[in-house]
Short mmCIF file of C-alpha atoms in Angstrom, two decimals:
data_model
loop_
_atom_site.label_atom_id
_atom_site.label_comp_id
_atom_site.label_asym_id
_atom_site.label_seq_id
_atom_site.Cartn_x
_atom_site.Cartn_y
_atom_site.Cartn_z
CA MET M 1251 -101.67 64.80 -68.49
CA ILE M 1252 -100.29 68.32 -68.97
CA ALA M 1253 -99.75 69.71 -72.43
CA ALA M 1254 -96.33 70.87 -73.52
CA ALA M 1255 -96.00 74.35 -74.95
CA SER M 1256 -94.17 74.92 -78.21
CA SER M 1257 -91.25 76.11 -76.09
CA ASP M 1258 -90.99 72.58 -74.62
CA LEU M 1259 -90.79 70.69 -77.92
CA HIS M 1260 -88.14 67.99 -78.02
CA ALA M 1261 -88.87 66.35 -81.39
CA LEU M 1262 -90.08 67.37 -84.83
CA GLN M 1263 -91.12 64.92 -87.55
CA LEU M 1264 -91.18 66.46 -91.02
CA ILE M 1265 -93.18 64.63 -93.68
CA LEU M 1266 -91.41 65.87 -96.80
CA THR M 1267 -93.56 64.09 -99.35
CA ALA M 1268 -96.64 61.90 -99.59
CA GLN M 1269 -95.00 60.04 -102.47
CA CYS M 1270 -92.90 56.88 -102.31
CA ASN M 1271 -90.93 54.83 -104.82
CA LEU M 1272 -92.38 51.62 -103.32
CA ARG M 1273 -95.86 50.31 -102.61
CA CYS M 1274 -95.37 47.98 -99.65
CA SER M 1275 -98.44 45.81 -99.34
CA TYR M 1276 -98.75 46.22 -95.56
CA CYS M 1277 -97.95 49.95 -95.31
CA TYR M 1278 -100.44 52.14 -93.42
CA GLN M 1279 -99.72 54.82 -96.03
CA ASN M 1280 -102.38 53.44 -98.37
CA ALA M 1281 -103.13 56.50 -100.50
CA LYS M 1282 -99.80 58.00 -101.54
CA THR M 1283 -99.86 61.09 -103.75
CA SER M 1284 -97.33 63.40 -105.40
CA ARG M 1285 -97.83 66.13 -102.78
CA ARG M 1286 -94.65 67.65 -101.35
CA ILE M 1287 -93.90 70.08 -98.57
CA GLU M 1288 -93.25 73.78 -99.26
CA TRP M 1289 -90.21 75.52 -97.83
CA SER M 1290 -92.35 78.01 -95.90
CA ILE M 1291 -93.85 75.10 -93.93
CA VAL M 1292 -90.43 73.58 -93.26
CA GLN M 1293 -89.11 76.93 -92.06
CA SER M 1294 -92.08 77.53 -89.75
CA ALA M 1295 -91.71 74.06 -88.26
CA LEU M 1296 -87.98 74.45 -87.76
CA ASP M 1297 -88.46 77.86 -86.15
CA ARG M 1298 -90.80 76.34 -83.59
CA LEU M 1299 -88.31 73.64 -82.69
CA LEU M 1300 -85.39 76.07 -82.62
CA ALA M 1301 -87.37 78.21 -80.16
CA SER M 1302 -87.59 75.29 -77.72
CA LYS M 1303 -86.08 75.84 -74.29
CA ARG M 1304 -84.62 72.37 -74.46
CA ASN M 1305 -80.95 71.96 -75.28
CA ASP M 1306 -81.28 68.49 -76.81
CA VAL M 1307 -83.84 68.12 -79.60
CA LYS M 1308 -84.40 65.80 -82.55
CA ILE M 1309 -85.57 66.22 -86.12
CA LEU M 1310 -86.79 63.24 -88.11
CA PHE M 1311 -87.14 63.48 -91.89
CA ILE M 1312 -89.72 61.05 -93.19
CA GLY M 1313 -92.16 60.43 -96.03
CA GLY M 1314 -93.38 58.68 -98.08
CA GLU M 1315 -89.76 58.37 -99.09
CA PRO M 1316 -87.88 61.44 -97.82
CA LEU M 1317 -84.97 61.06 -100.22
CA LEU M 1318 -87.33 62.05 -103.04
CA GLU M 1319 -86.99 65.54 -101.53
CA PHE M 1320 -83.29 65.41 -100.75
CA PRO M 1321 -82.63 69.08 -101.70
CA THR M 1322 -85.14 70.09 -99.03
CA ILE M 1323 -83.21 68.05 -96.47
CA GLU M 1324 -80.00 69.81 -97.47
CA ARG M 1325 -81.65 73.21 -97.20
CA ALA M 1326 -83.20 72.38 -93.84
CA VAL M 1327 -79.86 71.29 -92.35
CA GLU M 1328 -78.22 74.47 -93.65
CA TYR M 1329 -81.00 76.53 -92.05
CA ILE M 1330 -80.56 74.69 -88.75
CA ASP M 1331 -76.81 75.30 -88.72
CA GLU M 1332 -77.36 79.01 -89.32
CA HIS M 1333 -80.10 79.56 -86.72
CA LYS M 1334 -79.63 77.15 -83.81
CA ARG M 1335 -78.38 78.36 -80.44
CA ARG M 1336 -74.84 77.50 -79.50
CA ASP M 1337 -76.02 75.51 -76.50
CA MET M 1338 -78.52 73.47 -78.54
CA GLU M 1339 -77.69 69.97 -79.71
CA ILE M 1340 -79.86 68.88 -82.63
CA ARG M 1341 -79.92 65.20 -83.54
CA LEU M 1342 -80.76 64.53 -87.15
CA ALA M 1343 -82.52 61.34 -88.21
CA MET M 1344 -84.21 59.82 -91.24
CA ILE M 1345 -86.35 56.80 -92.06
CA THR M 1346 -85.79 55.55 -95.61
CA ASN M 1347 -86.16 52.46 -97.76
CA GLY M 1348 -82.59 53.08 -98.92
CA LEU M 1349 -83.14 52.65 -102.64
CA LEU M 1350 -82.17 56.26 -103.42
CA LEU M 1351 -79.02 56.33 -101.32
CA GLY M 1352 -76.05 57.20 -103.51
CA GLU M 1353 -72.63 58.79 -103.02
CA ARG M 1354 -74.01 62.31 -102.64
CA GLU M 1355 -76.70 61.34 -100.18
CA ILE M 1356 -74.47 59.13 -98.04
CA GLY M 1357 -71.71 61.72 -98.00
CA PHE M 1358 -74.15 64.32 -96.72
CA LEU M 1359 -75.65 62.03 -94.08
CA VAL M 1360 -72.20 61.02 -92.84
CA ASP M 1361 -70.91 64.60 -92.76
CA HIS M 1362 -73.92 65.77 -90.72
CA GLU M 1363 -73.96 62.75 -88.39
CA PHE M 1364 -77.44 61.58 -89.33
CA HIS M 1365 -78.95 58.54 -87.68
CA VAL M 1366 -80.61 56.49 -90.40
CA GLN M 1367 -83.29 53.84 -89.99
CA LEU M 1368 -83.29 51.58 -93.02
CA SER M 1369 -86.60 49.83 -93.69
CA PHE M 1370 -85.44 46.45 -94.93
CA ASP M 1371 -87.27 43.20 -94.18
CA GLY M 1372 -84.43 40.79 -94.84
CA VAL M 1373 -84.05 37.80 -97.11
CA PRO M 1374 -85.63 37.97 -100.60
CA SER M 1375 -88.85 36.14 -99.73
CA ALA M 1376 -89.56 38.67 -96.97
CA GLN M 1377 -88.30 41.77 -98.76
CA ALA M 1378 -90.45 40.95 -101.80
CA LEU M 1379 -93.47 42.40 -99.99
CA ARG M 1380 -91.71 45.77 -100.03
CA GLY M 1381 -90.68 45.49 -103.64
CA GLU M 1382 -89.60 42.82 -106.09
CA HIS M 1383 -85.87 42.77 -106.81
CA THR M 1384 -85.07 45.32 -104.07
CA PHE M 1385 -83.12 42.83 -101.95
CA GLU M 1386 -80.13 42.80 -104.28
CA LYS M 1387 -79.75 46.57 -104.24
CA LEU M 1388 -80.03 46.85 -100.46
CA ASP M 1389 -77.69 43.91 -99.94
CA ALA M 1390 -75.09 45.73 -102.06
CA LEU M 1391 -75.81 48.96 -100.17
CA LEU M 1392 -74.99 47.33 -96.82
CA ASP M 1393 -71.74 45.90 -98.22
CA TRP M 1394 -70.75 49.31 -99.57
CA LEU M 1395 -71.51 51.11 -96.32
CA ARG M 1396 -69.64 48.55 -94.24
CA ARG M 1397 -66.61 48.79 -96.52
CA ASP M 1398 -66.42 52.55 -97.18
CA HIS M 1399 -68.28 54.08 -94.22
CA GLU M 1400 -67.52 51.70 -91.38
CA ARG M 1401 -68.09 54.16 -88.55
CA PHE M 1402 -71.45 55.24 -89.95
CA TYR M 1403 -72.38 51.59 -90.49
CA GLU M 1404 -71.58 50.69 -86.90
CA ASP M 1405 -72.76 53.79 -85.04
CA SER M 1406 -75.51 55.44 -87.07
CA LEU M 1407 -77.36 52.77 -89.05
CA LYS M 1408 -80.39 50.94 -87.73
CA VAL M 1409 -82.28 48.30 -89.72
CA ALA M 1410 -86.02 47.91 -89.16
CA ILE M 1411 -87.94 44.77 -90.10
CA THR M 1412 -91.72 44.86 -90.40
CA VAL M 1413 -93.06 41.36 -89.85
CA VAL M 1414 -96.42 40.17 -91.12
CA PRO M 1415 -97.98 36.72 -90.78
CA SER M 1416 -97.08 35.73 -94.34
CA THR M 1417 -93.34 36.39 -93.76
CA LEU M 1418 -93.02 34.61 -90.42
CA HIS M 1419 -91.39 31.67 -92.18
CA ALA M 1420 -88.50 33.94 -93.20
CA LEU M 1421 -88.09 35.96 -89.99
CA ALA M 1422 -85.32 33.88 -88.40
CA ASP M 1423 -83.44 33.68 -91.70
CA SER M 1424 -83.68 37.47 -91.99
CA VAL M 1425 -82.31 37.96 -88.46
CA GLN M 1426 -79.48 35.53 -89.29
CA TYR M 1427 -78.74 37.57 -92.40
CA PHE M 1428 -78.56 40.88 -90.54
CA VAL M 1429 -77.00 39.76 -87.25
CA ILE M 1430 -74.46 37.19 -88.44
CA ASP M 1431 -73.86 37.80 -92.15
CA LYS M 1432 -74.01 41.60 -92.21
CA GLU M 1433 -73.03 42.25 -88.57
CA ILE M 1434 -75.64 44.97 -88.16
CA GLN M 1435 -75.19 46.73 -84.81
CA GLU M 1436 -78.81 47.72 -84.28
CA LEU M 1437 -81.81 45.74 -85.50
CA THR M 1438 -85.45 46.21 -84.61
CA ILE M 1439 -88.50 44.13 -85.48
CA GLY M 1440 -92.07 45.39 -85.38
CA PRO M 1441 -95.40 43.83 -86.34
CA GLN M 1442 -97.51 45.52 -89.00
CA ILE M 1443 -99.92 48.15 -87.70
CA THR M 1444 -102.42 47.51 -90.48
CA ALA M 1445 -105.02 44.80 -90.03
CA ALA M 1446 -103.50 41.29 -90.06
CA ASN M 1447 -106.56 39.53 -91.43
CA ASP M 1448 -104.67 36.29 -92.06
CA TRP M 1449 -103.65 35.85 -88.41
CA ARG M 1450 -105.34 33.33 -86.16
CA PRO M 1451 -104.61 33.06 -82.42
CA GLU M 1452 -103.54 29.42 -82.68
CA ARG M 1453 -100.71 30.41 -85.05
CA ILE M 1454 -98.72 31.78 -82.10
CA HIS M 1455 -96.62 28.62 -82.18
CA GLU M 1456 -95.16 29.86 -85.48
CA LEU M 1457 -93.87 32.95 -83.73
CA ASP M 1458 -92.45 30.81 -80.96
CA GLU M 1459 -90.60 28.60 -83.44
CA ALA M 1460 -89.18 31.66 -85.20
CA PHE M 1461 -88.00 33.27 -81.96
CA SER M 1462 -86.50 30.02 -80.73
CA ARG M 1463 -84.12 30.26 -83.69
CA ILE M 1464 -83.68 34.02 -83.31
CA PHE M 1465 -82.71 33.52 -79.67
CA LYS M 1466 -79.96 31.09 -80.66
CA ILE M 1467 -78.71 33.37 -83.43
CA CYS M 1468 -78.47 36.38 -81.13
CA LEU M 1469 -76.92 34.31 -78.36
CA GLN M 1470 -74.20 33.23 -80.78
CA ARG M 1471 -73.45 36.87 -81.60
CA TYR M 1472 -73.48 37.75 -77.90
CA ARG M 1473 -71.07 34.99 -76.95
CA GLU M 1474 -68.65 35.98 -79.71
CA THR M 1475 -68.79 39.76 -79.32
CA ALA M 1476 -70.77 40.64 -76.15
CA GLU M 1477 -73.07 42.60 -78.46
CA VAL M 1478 -76.87 42.52 -78.50
CA PRO M 1479 -77.96 43.96 -81.86
CA LEU M 1480 -81.64 42.97 -81.61
CA GLU M 1481 -83.42 45.79 -79.82
CA VAL M 1482 -86.04 43.67 -78.08
CA PHE M 1483 -83.33 41.58 -76.36
CA LYS M 1484 -81.48 44.57 -74.91
CA LYS M 1485 -82.00 45.05 -71.20
CA HIS M 1486 -80.15 47.00 -68.54
CA GLY M 1487 -80.39 46.03 -64.89
CA ARG M 1488 -83.38 44.35 -63.31
CA ARG M 1489 -86.97 45.46 -63.65
CA ARG M 1490 -89.00 45.46 -60.47
CA ARG M 1491 -92.58 44.42 -60.73
CA GLY M 1492 -94.99 46.39 -58.64
CA ALA M 1493 -98.68 47.08 -58.56
CA VAL M 1494 -100.29 47.63 -61.95
CA LYS M 1495 -100.52 51.37 -62.62
CA ALA M 1496 -102.42 53.34 -65.22
CA ARG M 1497 -100.17 53.31 -68.27
CA ALA M 1498 -100.23 55.12 -71.56
CA MET M 1499 -99.85 53.07 -74.74
CA CYS M 1500 -97.25 55.53 -76.06
CA GLY M 1501 -95.99 59.07 -75.48
CA VAL M 1502 -97.95 60.97 -78.13
CA GLY M 1503 -100.30 62.46 -75.56
CA TYR M 1504 -97.72 64.79 -74.08
CA GLY M 1505 -97.62 67.10 -77.08
CA ASP M 1506 -93.84 67.58 -76.86
CA GLN M 1507 -93.31 66.16 -80.34
CA LEU M 1508 -94.94 67.33 -83.54
CA ALA M 1509 -95.43 65.70 -86.91
CA VAL M 1510 -95.88 68.24 -89.70
CA ASP M 1511 -97.57 67.07 -92.89
CA VAL M 1512 -96.88 68.30 -96.43
CA ASP M 1513 -99.68 70.88 -96.19
CA GLY M 1514 -98.57 72.25 -92.81
CA GLN M 1515 -101.19 70.36 -90.84
CA SER M 1516 -99.73 69.18 -87.54
CA HIS M 1517 -100.31 66.03 -85.52
CA GLY M 1518 -98.94 64.22 -82.52
CA CYS M 1519 -97.49 61.41 -84.66
CA VAL M 1520 -96.74 60.71 -88.32
CA THR M 1521 -99.26 57.86 -88.23
CA PHE M 1522 -102.03 60.49 -87.89
CA ALA M 1523 -101.08 62.36 -91.07
CA GLU M 1524 -103.67 62.40 -93.82
CA SER M 1525 -101.72 63.34 -96.95
CA TYR M 1526 -100.80 59.73 -97.68
CA GLN M 1527 -103.57 57.63 -96.13
CA THR M 1528 -107.26 57.13 -95.76
CA PHE M 1529 -108.32 55.71 -92.43
CA PRO M 1530 -109.96 52.31 -92.96
CA THR M 1531 -112.76 52.68 -90.39
CA THR M 1532 -115.01 55.42 -89.05
CA PHE M 1533 -113.89 54.32 -85.57
CA LEU M 1534 -110.31 55.39 -86.30
CA ARG M 1535 -111.14 58.34 -88.54
CA GLY M 1536 -113.30 60.07 -85.98
CA ARG M 1537 -110.70 59.80 -83.26
CA ILE M 1538 -107.91 61.22 -85.40
CA GLU M 1539 -110.06 64.10 -86.63
CA ALA M 1540 -110.70 65.11 -83.02
CA MET M 1541 -106.95 65.31 -82.37
CA ARG M 1542 -105.98 67.53 -85.30
CA LEU M 1543 -103.72 70.41 -84.31
CA GLY M 1544 -104.21 72.46 -87.46
CA ASP M 1545 -101.68 74.41 -89.50
CA ILE M 1546 -98.39 74.96 -87.72
CA ARG M 1547 -98.28 78.50 -89.16
CA ASP M 1548 -101.61 79.41 -87.56
CA PRO M 1549 -101.31 81.99 -84.71
CA GLY M 1550 -103.79 79.93 -82.70
CA PHE M 1551 -101.66 76.80 -82.84
CA ASP M 1552 -100.50 76.97 -79.21
CA ASP M 1553 -104.09 77.15 -77.97
CA ARG M 1554 -104.95 73.94 -79.81
CA LEU M 1555 -101.76 72.32 -78.53
CA ALA M 1556 -102.87 73.08 -74.97
CA LYS M 1557 -106.13 71.18 -75.57
CA TYR M 1558 -104.44 68.26 -77.29
CA PRO M 1559 -103.93 65.95 -74.26
CA ALA M 1560 -107.65 66.08 -73.48
CA ALA M 1561 -108.42 65.03 -77.07
CA VAL M 1562 -105.94 62.15 -76.77
CA ASN M 1563 -107.62 60.95 -73.58
CA ALA M 1564 -111.05 61.20 -75.19
CA ALA M 1565 -109.89 58.98 -78.08
CA GLU M 1566 -109.50 56.11 -75.57
CA ILE M 1567 -107.08 54.07 -77.67
CA PHE M 1568 -103.95 55.76 -76.28
CA ASP M 1569 -104.37 55.36 -72.53
CA ARG M 1570 -105.05 52.74 -69.85
CA LYS M 1571 -102.88 50.07 -71.38
CA GLU M 1572 -103.68 47.79 -68.45
CA ASP M 1573 -107.36 47.67 -69.48
CA LYS M 1574 -106.63 46.56 -73.04
CA TYR M 1575 -107.08 42.93 -74.07
CA SER M 1576 -106.74 40.48 -76.95
CA SER M 1577 -107.66 36.85 -77.57
CA TYR M 1578 -104.67 35.98 -75.39
CA GLY M 1579 -106.02 37.72 -72.29
CA ARG M 1580 -106.22 41.03 -70.44
CA CYS M 1581 -103.12 43.24 -70.62
CA GLY M 1582 -103.28 44.11 -66.93
CA ASP M 1583 -102.86 40.43 -66.08
CA CYS M 1584 -99.82 39.98 -68.31
CA LYS M 1585 -96.34 39.80 -66.81
CA TYR M 1586 -94.99 41.66 -69.84
CA LEU M 1587 -97.23 44.72 -69.41
CA ALA M 1588 -94.36 47.06 -68.55
CA ASP M 1589 -92.25 46.04 -71.56
CA CYS M 1590 -94.73 45.35 -74.34
CA SER M 1591 -95.16 47.84 -77.15
CA VAL M 1592 -98.29 47.96 -79.28
CA CYS M 1593 -98.90 50.94 -81.56
CA PRO M 1594 -102.29 52.44 -80.62
CA MET M 1595 -102.85 53.18 -84.31
CA SER M 1596 -103.14 49.44 -84.92
CA LEU M 1597 -106.42 49.44 -82.96
CA GLY M 1598 -109.75 49.76 -84.76
CA ARG M 1599 -108.38 49.10 -88.26
CA GLY M 1600 -110.60 46.16 -89.11
CA GLU M 1601 -114.25 46.50 -90.00
CA GLY M 1602 -116.27 45.73 -86.92
CA ASP M 1603 -113.46 46.73 -84.55
CA HIS M 1604 -115.21 49.29 -82.36
CA ASP M 1605 -113.76 48.54 -78.93
CA PRO M 1606 -110.97 51.00 -77.98
CA ARG M 1607 -109.62 48.40 -75.56
CA ARG M 1608 -109.22 45.63 -78.17
CA VAL M 1609 -105.58 45.05 -79.13
CA PRO M 1610 -104.87 43.25 -82.43
CA ASP M 1611 -104.06 39.60 -81.83
CA PHE M 1612 -100.98 39.63 -84.05
CA SER M 1613 -99.40 42.55 -82.18
CA CYS M 1614 -100.16 40.89 -78.86
CA ALA M 1615 -98.78 37.54 -79.97
CA TYR M 1616 -95.59 39.18 -81.23
CA ASN M 1617 -95.04 40.85 -77.85
CA LEU M 1618 -95.84 37.71 -75.86
CA ILE M 1619 -93.29 35.63 -77.74
CA SER M 1620 -90.52 38.20 -78.27
CA LEU M 1621 -90.62 39.22 -74.59
CA LYS M 1622 -90.65 35.58 -73.49
CA TYR M 1623 -87.28 35.13 -75.19
CA ARG M 1624 -86.07 38.54 -74.04
CA ALA M 1625 -86.57 37.37 -70.45
CA ARG M 1626 -84.21 34.46 -71.13
CA PHE M 1627 -81.52 36.56 -72.76
CA PRO M 1628 -78.43 37.63 -70.77
CA ARG M 1629 -78.35 41.19 -69.55
CA PHE M 1630 -76.57 43.59 -71.90
CA ARG M 1631 -73.11 44.53 -70.66
CA SER M 1632 -71.98 48.14 -70.83
CA LEU M 1633 -68.53 49.00 -72.18
CA ALA M 1634 -67.34 49.60 -68.62
CA GLU M 1635 -68.58 46.19 -67.50
CA ARG M 1636 -66.96 44.48 -70.47
CA TRP M 1637 -63.67 46.26 -69.76
CA LEU M 1638 -63.84 45.13 -66.13
CA ALA M 1639 -64.48 41.56 -67.30
CA TYR M 1640 -61.46 41.82 -69.56
CA GLN M 1641 -59.29 43.12 -66.73
CA THR M 1642 -60.52 40.42 -64.37
CA HIS M 1643 -60.46 37.40 -66.66
CA GLY M 1644 -57.97 38.37 -69.34
CA VAL M 1645 -60.49 37.82 -72.16
CA PRO M 1646 -63.61 39.78 -73.14
CA VAL M 1647 -65.98 37.37 -71.38
CA ALA M 1648 -69.57 38.16 -72.29
CA TRP M 1649 -71.16 36.03 -69.60
CA ARG M 1650 -69.48 37.31 -66.45
#
């Protein structure tokens, strides 16, 4: 794996604050503080991205809760507009719990064409793990956005559900709520990356029951609109299965994206940042320490970036996906190897987990079941294909 130079950066993740207005029980950010980023760090990080040779780059504002530092977001966007090259397209994005979104914030995000990922787990019994009585406010937020900012609602808003074993009973109801009731255009579901100590391998039937309902819900939406809002069910064309190759677990090893923490320390991913978490095991802590990139303002930063891929390989949890395994079997023997997605930072979180090849059972079970139903789902039709179907059959037929 070859390291990217700073001039090849395509994405920057800015951690604006280690503070959050919620304390989600399953969040990997388990040691939130009041620390906040200084403008000099933001400027240095932006300058590195703006110096990229790439014409299409992305900036993600994240926390903690990034809207706690909304003035910094405004200042950063103003700086970008003043200093970017004319041939550079910069996509702006944010991950937020949505509780601080008001008229001013929404107006700014709409005006600057932000893509917003809203962390919202669904019906009240699921959302309660994020925060008691937060469902009502977010429910009203979605209604307001759909009514007053329809284009933003349809084109720029993504809802992200984090599922944990204790909320499995509510998962299908939550998907029904988002897909049918709220007509969300883009919905993603991901299993917790913290240790799921209450999961047992035999509980996989609960996931299957939930996804059996989810499949029917999404199929209803597809038949009525030809839309596939649930990310895991979207597929384009046919995937060809070939010989099992060496696969990375994710793309953090390339070094072409940087996560900058509140103190200027840089990492390959926001899940490595240390301002808002303590790593639960020495297994995980030692691997992350070996991959630190140091302060982004340091003149020697590029030298460390060049050595970063070797440190990622040495950590062992990020590569050779085919050699990983769980209680459900070896990943290399699984027909879903090419499509499954397990965050490497979910490995080694439980005491006694010392094998870099051992995938958490809950993450594996989620992938096995969600991809089983994905395989059964109709292929997503492009706008051109849907128009052709309309021309051919006289109605917007989703199936043909």
